[in-house]
Coordinates of C-alpha atoms in Angstrom, one line a residue:
Chain B
M1 CA 67.7 125.1 146.1
K2 CA 66.8 123.7 142.6
I3 CA 63.8 121.6 142.1
R4 CA 62.8 119.9 138.9
R5 CA 59.6 120.5 137.5
R6 CA 58.8 117.5 135.5
N7 CA 56.7 114.7 136.8
L8 CA 58.6 111.3 136.9
R9 CA 57.3 108.0 137.1
E10 CA 59.3 105.1 138.5
V11 CA 59.5 102.1 136.2
Y12 CA 60.7 98.6 136.9
V13 CA 63.1 98.0 134.0
W14 CA 65.8 95.5 135.1
Q15 CA 64.6 92.4 136.7
L16 CA 66.8 90.7 139.4
P17 CA 68.2 88.1 137.0
V18 CA 69.2 90.7 134.6
R19 CA 71.0 92.6 137.4
F20 CA 72.6 89.5 138.7
F21 CA 73.8 88.5 135.2
H22 CA 75.2 92.1 134.7
W23 CA 77.3 92.1 137.9
I24 CA 78.5 88.7 137.6
N25 CA 79.3 89.3 134.0
A26 CA 81.1 92.7 134.8
A27 CA 83.2 91.1 137.7
A28 CA 84.1 88.0 135.4
I29 CA 85.4 90.2 132.7
V30 CA 87.4 92.3 135.0
V31 CA 88.9 89.3 136.7
L32 CA 89.5 87.6 133.3
C33 CA 91.1 90.5 131.7
I34 CA 93.6 90.9 134.7
T35 CA 94.3 87.2 134.9
G36 CA 94.5 86.8 131.2
Y37 CA 96.8 89.6 130.9
I38 CA 99.1 87.9 133.5
I39 CA 99.0 84.6 131.9
G40 CA 99.8 86.3 128.8
D41 CA 102.7 88.4 130.0
P42 CA 103.7 87.0 133.5
P43 CA 105.3 89.8 135.8
A44 CA 108.6 88.9 137.3
I45 CA 107.6 87.8 140.7
Q46 CA 110.7 85.7 141.8
S47 CA 111.7 84.1 144.9
N48 CA 114.4 81.9 146.1
A49 CA 111.8 79.0 146.9
E50 CA 111.9 75.9 145.5
A51 CA 109.3 75.5 142.7
I52 CA 107.6 72.7 145.0
H53 CA 106.7 75.5 147.5
S54 CA 105.1 77.8 145.1
Y55 CA 102.2 77.7 142.7
W56 CA 101.2 81.3 142.1
F57 CA 101.2 81.0 138.4
G58 CA 99.1 77.9 138.6
Y59 CA 96.5 79.8 140.8
V60 CA 96.3 82.6 138.5
R61 CA 95.5 80.1 135.6
L62 CA 93.2 78.4 137.8
T63 CA 91.2 81.5 138.6
H64 CA 91.3 82.4 134.9
L65 CA 89.6 79.0 134.0
A66 CA 87.2 78.9 136.9
V67 CA 85.9 82.3 136.3
G68 CA 85.9 81.6 132.7
M69 CA 83.4 78.9 133.3
I70 CA 81.4 81.2 135.6
F71 CA 81.3 83.6 132.6
V72 CA 80.1 81.0 130.2
V73 CA 77.5 79.6 132.4
N74 CA 76.3 83.3 133.2
L75 CA 76.1 83.9 129.7
L76 CA 74.2 80.8 128.8
F77 CA 71.8 82.0 131.7
R78 CA 71.3 85.3 130.0
L79 CA 70.5 83.7 126.7
Y80 CA 67.6 81.8 128.4
W81 CA 66.5 84.9 130.0
A82 CA 66.4 86.6 126.7
F83 CA 63.4 84.4 126.0
A84 CA 62.0 84.4 129.7
G85 CA 62.5 87.9 130.8
N86 CA 60.4 91.0 130.6
R87 CA 60.2 93.2 127.5
F88 CA 63.3 95.1 128.2
A89 CA 65.4 91.9 128.6
R90 CA 64.0 90.0 125.5
W91 CA 66.3 89.0 122.7
N92 CA 64.6 91.2 120.0
N93 CA 65.8 94.4 121.9
F94 CA 69.4 93.3 120.9
V95 CA 68.8 92.1 117.3
P96 CA 68.1 95.2 115.0
L97 CA 65.5 93.7 112.7
T98 CA 63.0 96.3 112.5
R99 CA 63.2 99.7 110.6
A100 CA 62.3 101.4 114.0
Q101 CA 65.4 99.9 115.6
W102 CA 67.5 101.1 112.6
R103 CA 66.1 104.7 112.9
S104 CA 66.6 104.7 116.6
I105 CA 70.3 103.6 116.1
F106 CA 70.9 106.6 113.8
K107 CA 69.0 108.8 115.9
T108 CA 71.2 107.8 119.0
L109 CA 74.3 108.3 116.9
R110 CA 73.3 111.6 116.1
V111 CA 72.2 112.7 119.5
D112 CA 74.3 110.9 122.0
I113 CA 77.6 110.1 120.0
L114 CA 77.9 113.0 117.7
L115 CA 76.0 115.5 120.0
L116 CA 74.3 117.2 117.1
T117 CA 71.3 118.2 118.9
D118 CA 70.1 118.9 122.5
K119 CA 66.9 116.9 122.4
P120 CA 67.5 113.6 124.0
V121 CA 66.4 110.1 122.6
Y122 CA 63.6 108.8 124.7
D123 CA 64.0 105.1 125.6
I124 CA 62.8 103.1 128.5
G125 CA 65.3 100.1 128.4
H126 CA 68.2 99.9 126.3
N127 CA 68.5 102.5 123.5
S128 CA 68.9 100.6 120.3
L129 CA 72.5 101.5 119.6
A130 CA 73.5 100.1 122.9
A131 CA 71.4 97.1 122.7
T132 CA 73.0 96.3 119.2
T133 CA 76.5 96.6 120.8
Y134 CA 75.5 94.2 123.5
L135 CA 74.7 91.7 120.7
G136 CA 78.2 92.4 119.4
L137 CA 79.7 91.8 122.9
F138 CA 77.5 88.7 123.2
I139 CA 79.2 87.3 120.0
L140 CA 82.5 88.4 121.1
S141 CA 82.0 86.6 124.3
I142 CA 81.0 83.3 122.5
I143 CA 84.3 83.7 120.4
Q144 CA 86.4 84.3 123.6
A145 CA 84.6 81.3 125.3
T146 CA 85.1 79.0 122.3
T147 CA 88.8 79.9 121.8
G148 CA 89.2 79.7 125.6
F149 CA 88.0 76.2 125.7
M150 CA 90.0 75.1 122.6
M151 CA 93.1 76.1 124.6
M152 CA 91.8 74.9 127.8
F153 CA 90.8 71.3 127.0
V154 CA 93.9 70.1 125.0
T155 CA 95.4 67.1 126.1
T156 CA 92.8 66.8 128.9
N157 CA 90.1 64.0 129.3
N158 CA 87.3 66.6 129.1
I159 CA 84.1 65.5 127.3
M160 CA 84.5 68.3 125.0
E161 CA 88.1 67.7 124.1
P162 CA 87.7 66.0 120.8
V163 CA 85.4 68.8 119.6
T164 CA 87.6 71.7 120.8
T165 CA 90.8 70.1 119.6
W166 CA 89.3 69.4 116.3
G167 CA 88.3 73.0 116.1
L168 CA 91.7 74.2 117.3
Q169 CA 93.4 72.1 114.7
H170 CA 91.1 73.2 112.0
L171 CA 91.4 76.8 112.8
G172 CA 95.2 76.5 112.2
G173 CA 96.6 75.5 115.6
F174 CA 97.3 77.3 118.9
F175 CA 99.1 80.6 117.4
I176 CA 96.0 81.8 115.6
V177 CA 93.5 80.6 118.5
R178 CA 95.8 82.3 121.0
Q179 CA 96.0 85.5 119.2
I180 CA 92.2 85.7 118.7
H181 CA 91.7 85.1 122.3
H182 CA 94.4 87.8 123.3
I183 CA 93.3 90.6 120.9
L184 CA 89.6 90.1 121.8
M185 CA 90.6 90.7 125.3
W186 CA 91.4 94.3 124.3
A187 CA 87.9 94.5 122.7
F188 CA 86.5 94.0 126.1
I189 CA 88.6 96.6 127.7
L190 CA 87.6 99.2 125.1
F191 CA 84.1 98.2 125.7
M192 CA 84.3 98.5 129.3
I193 CA 85.7 102.1 129.1
I194 CA 83.1 103.3 126.5
H195 CA 80.2 101.4 128.5
V196 CA 81.0 103.1 131.9
Y197 CA 81.5 106.4 130.3
L198 CA 78.2 106.3 128.5
V199 CA 76.4 105.2 131.7
F200 CA 77.8 108.3 133.4
Y201 CA 76.9 110.5 130.4
H202 CA 73.3 109.3 130.3
D203 CA 72.9 109.7 134.1
Y204 CA 74.4 113.2 133.8
I205 CA 72.3 114.4 130.8
E206 CA 69.1 112.5 131.2
R207 CA 69.1 112.2 135.0
N208 CA 66.8 109.0 134.8
G209 CA 68.8 107.1 137.4
I210 CA 70.5 104.9 134.8
A211 CA 73.5 104.0 136.8
S212 CA 71.5 103.1 140.0
S213 CA 68.9 101.2 137.9
M214 CA 71.4 98.3 137.3
I215 CA 71.3 98.0 141.3
G216 CA 67.7 98.4 142.2
G217 CA 66.1 98.0 138.7
W218 CA 64.0 101.1 138.7
K219 CA 64.5 104.0 136.4
F220 CA 62.8 107.4 136.6
I221 CA 61.1 108.1 133.3
R222 CA 59.3 111.2 132.5
A223 CA 55.5 110.7 132.9
D224 CA 54.8 112.0 129.3
V225 CA 57.4 109.7 127.9
M226 CA 56.0 106.8 129.7
D227 CA 52.5 107.6 128.6
D228 CA 53.6 107.8 125.1
Y229 CA 55.3 104.3 125.5
E230 CA 52.5 102.7 127.0
K231 CA 50.0 103.9 124.3
K232 CA 52.5 102.6 121.7
I233 CA 52.6 99.1 123.3
K234 CA 48.9 98.9 123.7
R235 CA 48.4 99.8 120.0
N236 CA 51.1 97.5 118.7
R237 CA 50.6 94.5 120.8
P238 CA 47.3 94.7 122.6
D239 CA 47.5 91.1 123.9
D240 CA 51.1 91.4 125.2
S241 CA 51.3 90.5 128.8
D242 CA 54.7 91.4 130.4
P243 CA 55.8 91.1 134.0
C244 CA 56.9 94.6 133.5
D245 CA 53.2 95.7 132.9
E246 CA 52.1 94.5 136.2
P247 CA 51.8 97.3 138.4
H248 CA 54.3 97.7 141.4
E249 CA 52.7 99.7 144.1
Chain T
M1 CA 113.6 40.7 99.4
T2 CA 112.1 41.0 102.8
F3 CA 113.8 43.6 105.1
Y4 CA 115.1 40.8 107.3
E5 CA 116.8 39.2 104.6
E6 CA 118.2 42.3 103.3
L7 CA 119.8 42.8 106.8
K8 CA 121.1 39.3 106.9
A9 CA 122.7 39.8 103.6
K10 CA 124.3 43.0 105.1
G11 CA 125.9 40.9 108.1
Y12 CA 123.4 41.9 110.7
T13 CA 122.6 39.4 113.4
R14 CA 119.2 38.1 114.4
R15 CA 119.7 39.6 118.0
Q16 CA 120.3 43.0 116.5
F17 CA 117.2 42.8 114.3
L18 CA 115.1 41.8 117.2
K19 CA 116.6 44.8 119.2
F20 CA 115.5 47.1 116.5
C21 CA 112.1 45.8 116.4
G22 CA 112.0 46.2 120.4
I23 CA 113.1 49.7 120.1
M24 CA 110.6 50.7 117.5
G25 CA 107.8 48.9 119.5
A26 CA 108.6 50.9 122.5
M27 CA 108.8 54.1 120.4
M28 CA 105.3 53.5 118.9
G29 CA 104.0 52.5 122.6
L30 CA 103.0 49.1 121.3
R31 CA 102.7 46.2 123.9
Q32 CA 104.7 43.0 123.7
T33 CA 102.5 41.3 121.1
G34 CA 102.9 44.5 119.0
V35 CA 106.6 44.0 118.9
A36 CA 106.0 40.4 117.7
Q37 CA 103.9 42.0 114.9
I38 CA 106.8 44.2 113.9
V39 CA 109.1 41.4 113.9
E40 CA 106.8 39.2 111.7
A41 CA 106.1 42.0 109.2
L42 CA 109.7 42.9 108.7
D43 CA 110.5 39.1 108.6
T44 CA 108.0 38.3 105.8
K45 CA 106.8 41.3 104.1
E46 CA 108.6 42.7 101.2
R47 CA 110.3 46.2 101.6
V48 CA 108.2 49.1 101.0
H49 CA 109.5 51.0 97.9
V50 CA 109.9 54.7 98.4
I51 CA 110.5 57.4 96.1
W52 CA 111.9 60.4 98.1
E53 CA 111.7 63.9 96.4
H54 CA 113.4 67.1 97.5
F55 CA 111.6 70.4 96.7
Q56 CA 111.9 73.7 98.3
E57 CA 113.7 72.8 101.4
C58 CA 117.2 72.7 103.2
T59 CA 117.4 68.8 103.5
C60 CA 117.3 69.2 107.3
C61 CA 114.6 66.5 107.3
S62 CA 116.9 64.1 105.4
E63 CA 119.9 65.1 107.8
S64 CA 117.8 64.4 110.9
F65 CA 116.6 61.0 109.3
I66 CA 119.9 59.6 108.7
R67 CA 120.9 60.5 112.3
A68 CA 118.2 58.4 114.0
S69 CA 119.4 58.3 117.7
H70 CA 120.1 54.7 118.5
P71 CA 123.2 53.7 116.4
L72 CA 121.5 50.5 115.5
V73 CA 118.4 52.4 114.3
G74 CA 120.5 54.7 112.5
K75 CA 122.2 52.0 110.6
I76 CA 119.3 49.9 109.9
L77 CA 116.6 52.7 109.0
L78 CA 118.0 53.2 105.5
E79 CA 117.7 49.3 105.1
L80 CA 114.3 49.3 106.1
L81 CA 113.1 51.0 102.8
S82 CA 113.9 50.2 99.3
L83 CA 114.9 53.6 98.5
D84 CA 114.4 53.5 94.7
Y85 CA 114.8 57.2 94.3
D86 CA 116.4 59.9 96.4
D87 CA 118.4 62.6 94.4
L88 CA 120.1 63.5 97.6
L89 CA 121.4 60.0 98.7
M90 CA 121.6 57.9 95.6
A91 CA 124.9 57.2 93.9
A92 CA 123.3 57.4 90.3
A93 CA 123.0 60.8 88.7
G94 CA 121.4 62.3 85.7
R95 CA 119.5 60.2 83.3
V96 CA 120.1 57.0 85.1
A97 CA 118.7 58.2 88.1
E98 CA 115.5 59.3 86.4
E99 CA 115.3 56.2 84.5
T100 CA 115.5 54.3 87.7
K101 CA 112.7 56.3 89.2
E102 CA 110.4 55.9 86.2
A103 CA 110.9 52.1 86.2
S104 CA 110.2 52.0 89.8
I105 CA 107.0 54.0 89.5
K106 CA 105.8 51.7 86.8
K107 CA 106.6 48.5 88.4
H108 CA 105.1 49.4 91.8
Y109 CA 102.4 51.6 90.8
G110 CA 99.8 52.0 93.5
K111 CA 102.1 50.6 96.0
Y112 CA 105.1 52.7 96.6
I113 CA 105.3 55.5 99.2
L114 CA 106.0 59.0 98.1
C115 CA 108.1 60.9 100.6
V116 CA 108.2 64.6 100.1
E117 CA 110.5 66.8 101.5
G118 CA 110.0 70.6 100.9
S119 CA 107.0 72.8 99.7
I120 CA 106.0 73.0 96.2
P121 CA 105.9 76.3 94.4
T122 CA 102.8 77.1 92.7
G123 CA 104.1 80.5 91.3
S124 CA 106.6 80.3 88.5
Y125 CA 108.0 76.8 87.9
G126 CA 111.4 78.3 87.7
Y127 CA 111.6 78.4 91.5
C128 CA 112.1 74.7 91.7
T129 CA 112.8 72.6 88.6
L130 CA 114.5 69.2 88.6
G131 CA 115.8 67.6 85.5
G132 CA 113.9 70.1 83.4
R133 CA 110.5 69.6 85.0
S134 CA 108.7 71.8 87.6
A135 CA 108.3 70.4 91.0
R136 CA 104.6 70.5 90.6
E137 CA 104.7 68.5 87.6
I138 CA 106.9 65.8 89.2
F139 CA 104.9 65.9 92.4
D140 CA 101.4 65.4 90.5
E141 CA 102.8 62.5 88.5
E142 CA 104.4 60.8 91.4
A143 CA 101.5 61.2 93.8
R144 CA 99.2 59.7 91.3
G145 CA 100.8 56.3 91.8
A146 CA 101.5 56.4 95.3
A147 CA 99.8 54.4 98.0
A148 CA 100.4 57.0 100.5
I149 CA 102.3 60.2 100.8
I150 CA 104.6 61.2 103.6
A151 CA 105.1 64.9 104.0
W152 CA 108.5 65.2 105.9
G153 CA 109.0 68.5 107.8
N154 CA 107.2 71.7 108.1
C155 CA 107.9 72.5 104.5
A156 CA 105.9 69.9 103.2
C157 CA 103.5 70.1 105.9
S158 CA 102.7 73.7 105.9
G159 CA 105.1 75.6 104.0
C160 CA 107.6 76.6 106.8
V161 CA 110.0 79.4 105.9
Q162 CA 109.2 79.5 102.1
G163 CA 105.4 79.6 102.9
A164 CA 106.0 82.4 105.4
H165 CA 104.5 85.9 104.5
P166 CA 104.8 87.1 101.7
N167 CA 105.5 83.8 100.3
P168 CA 107.1 84.9 97.1
T169 CA 107.2 81.5 95.4
K170 CA 103.5 80.7 96.4
A171 CA 104.8 77.6 98.3
R172 CA 102.0 75.2 99.1
P173 CA 102.3 72.3 101.3
V174 CA 101.5 68.8 100.1
H175 CA 98.0 68.4 101.6
K176 CA 96.9 71.4 99.9
L177 CA 97.9 70.2 96.3
I178 CA 96.4 66.7 96.5
S179 CA 93.1 65.0 97.6
G180 CA 92.1 61.4 97.7
K181 CA 95.6 60.0 99.0
P182 CA 96.4 59.7 102.6
V183 CA 98.8 62.2 103.5
I184 CA 101.0 61.8 106.7
N185 CA 102.2 65.2 108.1
V186 CA 105.3 64.5 109.9
Q187 CA 105.8 68.0 111.5
G188 CA 108.9 69.6 112.7
C189 CA 111.7 71.5 111.3
P190 CA 113.2 68.9 111.0
P191 CA 111.1 66.2 112.5
I192 CA 112.6 64.0 115.3
A193 CA 114.5 61.2 113.4
D194 CA 112.9 58.6 115.7
V195 CA 109.5 59.8 114.8
M196 CA 110.4 59.6 111.2
A197 CA 111.7 56.1 111.8
G198 CA 108.4 55.2 113.8
V199 CA 106.1 56.4 111.1
I200 CA 107.8 54.3 108.4
T201 CA 107.9 51.3 110.6
Y202 CA 104.3 51.6 111.7
Y203 CA 103.3 51.8 107.9
I204 CA 105.4 48.6 107.1
T205 CA 104.2 46.7 110.1
F206 CA 100.5 47.4 109.9
G207 CA 100.1 48.1 106.3
R208 CA 98.2 51.3 106.9
I209 CA 99.0 54.7 108.0
P210 CA 98.8 55.5 111.6
E211 CA 95.9 57.4 113.2
L212 CA 96.1 61.2 112.3
D213 CA 95.1 64.2 114.3
G214 CA 93.1 67.1 112.8
M215 CA 96.3 68.5 111.1
G216 CA 97.2 65.1 109.5
R217 CA 99.8 64.3 112.1
P218 CA 100.3 60.8 113.4
K219 CA 98.6 60.9 117.0
M220 CA 101.1 58.7 118.5
F221 CA 103.8 61.3 118.3
Y222 CA 101.9 64.5 118.2
A223 CA 99.0 64.0 120.6
R224 CA 100.6 66.2 123.4
R225 CA 102.1 69.6 123.4
I226 CA 105.6 70.0 124.4
H227 CA 104.3 72.0 127.3
D228 CA 102.5 69.0 128.7
T229 CA 105.6 66.9 128.8
C230 CA 108.2 69.5 129.6
Y231 CA 110.3 68.8 132.7
R232 CA 110.4 72.6 133.4
R233 CA 106.4 72.5 133.7
A234 CA 106.9 72.8 137.5
F235 CA 108.5 76.1 137.2
F236 CA 105.7 77.3 134.9
D237 CA 103.1 76.7 137.5
A238 CA 105.1 78.0 140.2
G239 CA 105.7 81.2 138.1
L240 CA 109.4 81.0 138.0
F241 CA 110.5 82.4 134.8
V242 CA 113.7 83.1 133.0
Q243 CA 113.7 86.8 132.6
S244 CA 116.9 87.2 130.3
F245 CA 119.1 84.6 128.9
D246 CA 122.1 85.6 131.1
D247 CA 120.3 85.8 134.4
E248 CA 120.4 83.8 137.5
N249 CA 117.0 82.2 136.5
A250 CA 118.4 80.8 133.4
K251 CA 121.2 79.2 135.3
K252 CA 118.6 77.6 137.6
G253 CA 116.7 76.3 134.6
Y254 CA 113.4 78.0 135.0
C255 CA 110.8 78.1 132.8
L256 CA 111.5 79.8 129.4
Y257 CA 107.7 80.9 128.9
Y258 CA 108.7 84.5 129.5
M259 CA 111.4 84.3 126.8
G260 CA 108.6 83.4 124.2
C261 CA 108.7 79.6 124.6
K262 CA 106.1 78.2 122.1
G263 CA 106.1 75.0 124.0
P264 CA 102.5 75.6 125.1
N265 CA 101.4 76.1 121.5
T266 CA 103.3 73.2 119.9
Y267 CA 102.3 69.5 119.4
N268 CA 105.5 67.5 119.3
S269 CA 107.1 64.7 121.2
C270 CA 110.5 66.7 122.1
G271 CA 109.9 66.5 125.7
I272 CA 109.8 62.7 125.6
I273 CA 111.9 61.4 122.7
K274 CA 114.2 64.3 122.7
W275 CA 117.0 64.6 120.2
N276 CA 120.3 63.3 119.3
D277 CA 120.3 59.9 120.9
S278 CA 117.8 61.5 123.4
V279 CA 120.5 63.8 124.8
S280 CA 118.5 67.0 125.1
Y281 CA 116.0 69.2 123.3
P282 CA 115.9 72.8 122.8
I283 CA 114.3 73.8 126.2
Q284 CA 116.7 71.5 127.9
S285 CA 119.5 73.4 126.4
G286 CA 118.2 76.5 127.8
H287 CA 116.4 77.9 124.5
P288 CA 112.6 78.5 124.2
C289 CA 110.8 76.4 121.8
I290 CA 110.0 78.3 118.6
G291 CA 107.2 76.0 117.6
C292 CA 108.5 74.6 114.4
A293 CA 106.1 71.8 114.4
E294 CA 103.1 74.1 114.0
P295 CA 101.8 75.7 110.9
G296 CA 102.9 79.1 110.2
Y297 CA 105.4 79.4 112.9
F298 CA 107.7 81.5 110.8
D299 CA 104.9 84.3 110.9
Q300 CA 105.0 84.3 114.7
E301 CA 108.1 86.4 114.9
P302 CA 109.8 87.5 117.1
F303 CA 110.6 84.1 118.3
Y304 CA 111.4 85.4 121.9
E305 CA 108.0 87.0 122.4
H306 CA 104.6 85.5 122.8
L307 CA 102.7 87.8 120.5
P308 CA 103.9 88.2 116.9
S309 CA 104.5 91.7 115.5
V310 CA 101.4 92.8 113.5
P311 CA 102.5 93.1 109.9
G312 CA 101.5 95.9 107.4
I313 CA 101.4 99.0 109.6
G314 CA 105.1 99.9 109.2
I315 CA 106.1 99.9 112.9
E316 CA 106.9 97.0 115.2
A317 CA 103.8 96.6 117.1
T318 CA 102.1 93.8 119.0
A319 CA 98.6 93.3 119.8
D320 CA 99.4 94.7 123.4
K321 CA 100.9 97.8 122.1
I322 CA 98.1 98.3 119.6
G323 CA 95.4 97.5 122.3
A324 CA 97.1 99.9 124.8
A325 CA 97.2 102.7 122.3
A326 CA 93.5 102.1 121.4
T327 CA 92.8 102.2 125.3
V328 CA 94.5 105.5 125.4
A329 CA 92.8 106.9 122.4
T330 CA 89.3 105.8 123.7
L331 CA 90.1 107.4 127.0
A332 CA 91.0 110.6 125.1
G333 CA 88.0 110.3 123.0
V334 CA 85.4 110.0 126.0
S335 CA 87.3 112.9 127.9
V336 CA 86.6 115.1 124.6
H337 CA 83.1 113.8 124.3
A338 CA 82.5 114.6 128.0
V339 CA 83.8 118.3 127.4
V340 CA 81.8 118.8 124.2
T341 CA 78.6 117.3 125.9
N342 CA 79.0 120.1 128.5
I343 CA 78.9 122.7 125.8
Q344 CA 76.5 121.3 123.4
K345 CA 73.9 120.0 126.0
R346 CA 74.1 122.9 128.3
K347 CA 70.5 123.7 127.9
L348 CA 69.6 120.4 128.8
I349 CA 71.9 120.2 131.7
E350 CA 70.7 123.4 133.0
N351 CA 67.1 122.5 132.5
N352 CA 66.5 125.7 130.6
T353 CA 64.5 124.1 127.7
E354 CA 61.4 122.0 127.6
F355 CA 61.6 119.0 125.2
P356 CA 58.0 117.9 124.8
V357 CA 57.4 114.4 123.7
K358 CA 55.7 114.2 120.2
E359 CA 53.3 111.5 119.6
D360 CA 54.7 108.2 119.1
E361 CA 58.2 109.6 119.7
V362 CA 59.6 107.0 122.3
D363 CA 61.8 104.3 121.0
G364 CA 62.3 100.8 122.1
I365 CA 60.5 97.5 121.8

């Protein structure tokens, strides 16, 4: 039997709304990619039924549009939570504005992507590199939602129709908007592969329960790492009160 | 001379004239009083003077125009305008023709309509020269005195074939070369004849240009996509698609979306007004829409697929192929990464080494 030596502390990192956002977002992206791909390149499901008895392609589109709406609302909620959530959910994690964040990005690149050293990067929440890619994903999501709305609302009575049609036509029409929407789908697919792999990677290497933390919200952090982090917070922001700092017994 | 007087002189009856007005009113979607407005306008107003220029184009717009669907419309349409200059249709030639034009421009300065067919090259003027003058020079001069400019067809609206990649003549559409003048983009390659007639009739009747959309196209004809008015739309929603041009589904008239139909991407009234005396339109004839009323449609090749080839990488590749290749590459990349991880980080994995935390080493905000 192998037993680890080090003391671990359980840290509540991902609040419930963050976890809900994550899984709704994940499910929505999967459904949107699948239905979107079908819409772009429909499979040859043929029958001898009259068109009036069949509506499967309509339902695929309905699913895509409805889930797209969920995706957008979910995203807006996360934007709100970036200001209301705990320190690990806050917006400044995702926007690399400080030197420390950039230093951490390069460190993570060296350690986890290029595998140049054994020594891990110590993070509690997102590492800076991951957080920055989530900002990228957020921007992609906004572009995806905007181009989607542009195509969805044409020739409808939707209240947003004048705006989206204006945007569509000033971008150069359907062709270009459709292409952007389609090509970005692949960006999401590539993101998913790398994201899931890196979760596996971190769980395997660092054994901090990162994979299950998105279910329960808790991570196992080495006690010395946590001590150092708490010291740093106390020094940098002594008045900062955070729901995460409340003791969970 | 008013339009009606001109018609009377040519031997048309009042009845035929009213019939024409009725057709035009219906085309523009006016109510009955609107038809009366057309009658009154054409009865009393002077005919609009038109200078019609042909630049880099194939004259398919003119071909379309003189084949307006209803025979009466076809006959009357050219009478509707005082076509002072049209180097394709006019009997005069050479110096006489040019002098007529100059006289007309001088006489009706600020009041005539400039109709432009074709794109204008901004590269070497040698690409398009008329009577020893470059297309750009002619256009600039004529546009200055025009009350409004009508850009016929995709060439004049967005460059069409000549403007497609790599655009050797640096062809530019009308609206990119002029500002401060109303430009009506009558899109299509060619535009539907009745749409062309409708735009002109509207201008004569109401004395102003019709309401335009974000791309400068008259809303009354370009407000809806072909997809929205397509009679095969039911097959689209039912997911019944033609898989190849010679299959059973093609015979049954299923949706052509799978064959690359650009109907969902194209604003035009093909599905309503149709072509050639409202006989048919491309989709009804079993061919997918190629999107000829949208800017840059020639760069969306191949016509029979939805996603265009990506230019510049040598091989025929669509976004999907590149995306699939990138996915495979990413999967391979993470696999390699996983293997290297097991080698590089074996100490960490085996728990053989201590990695003590130095002062202030933990990242994060």
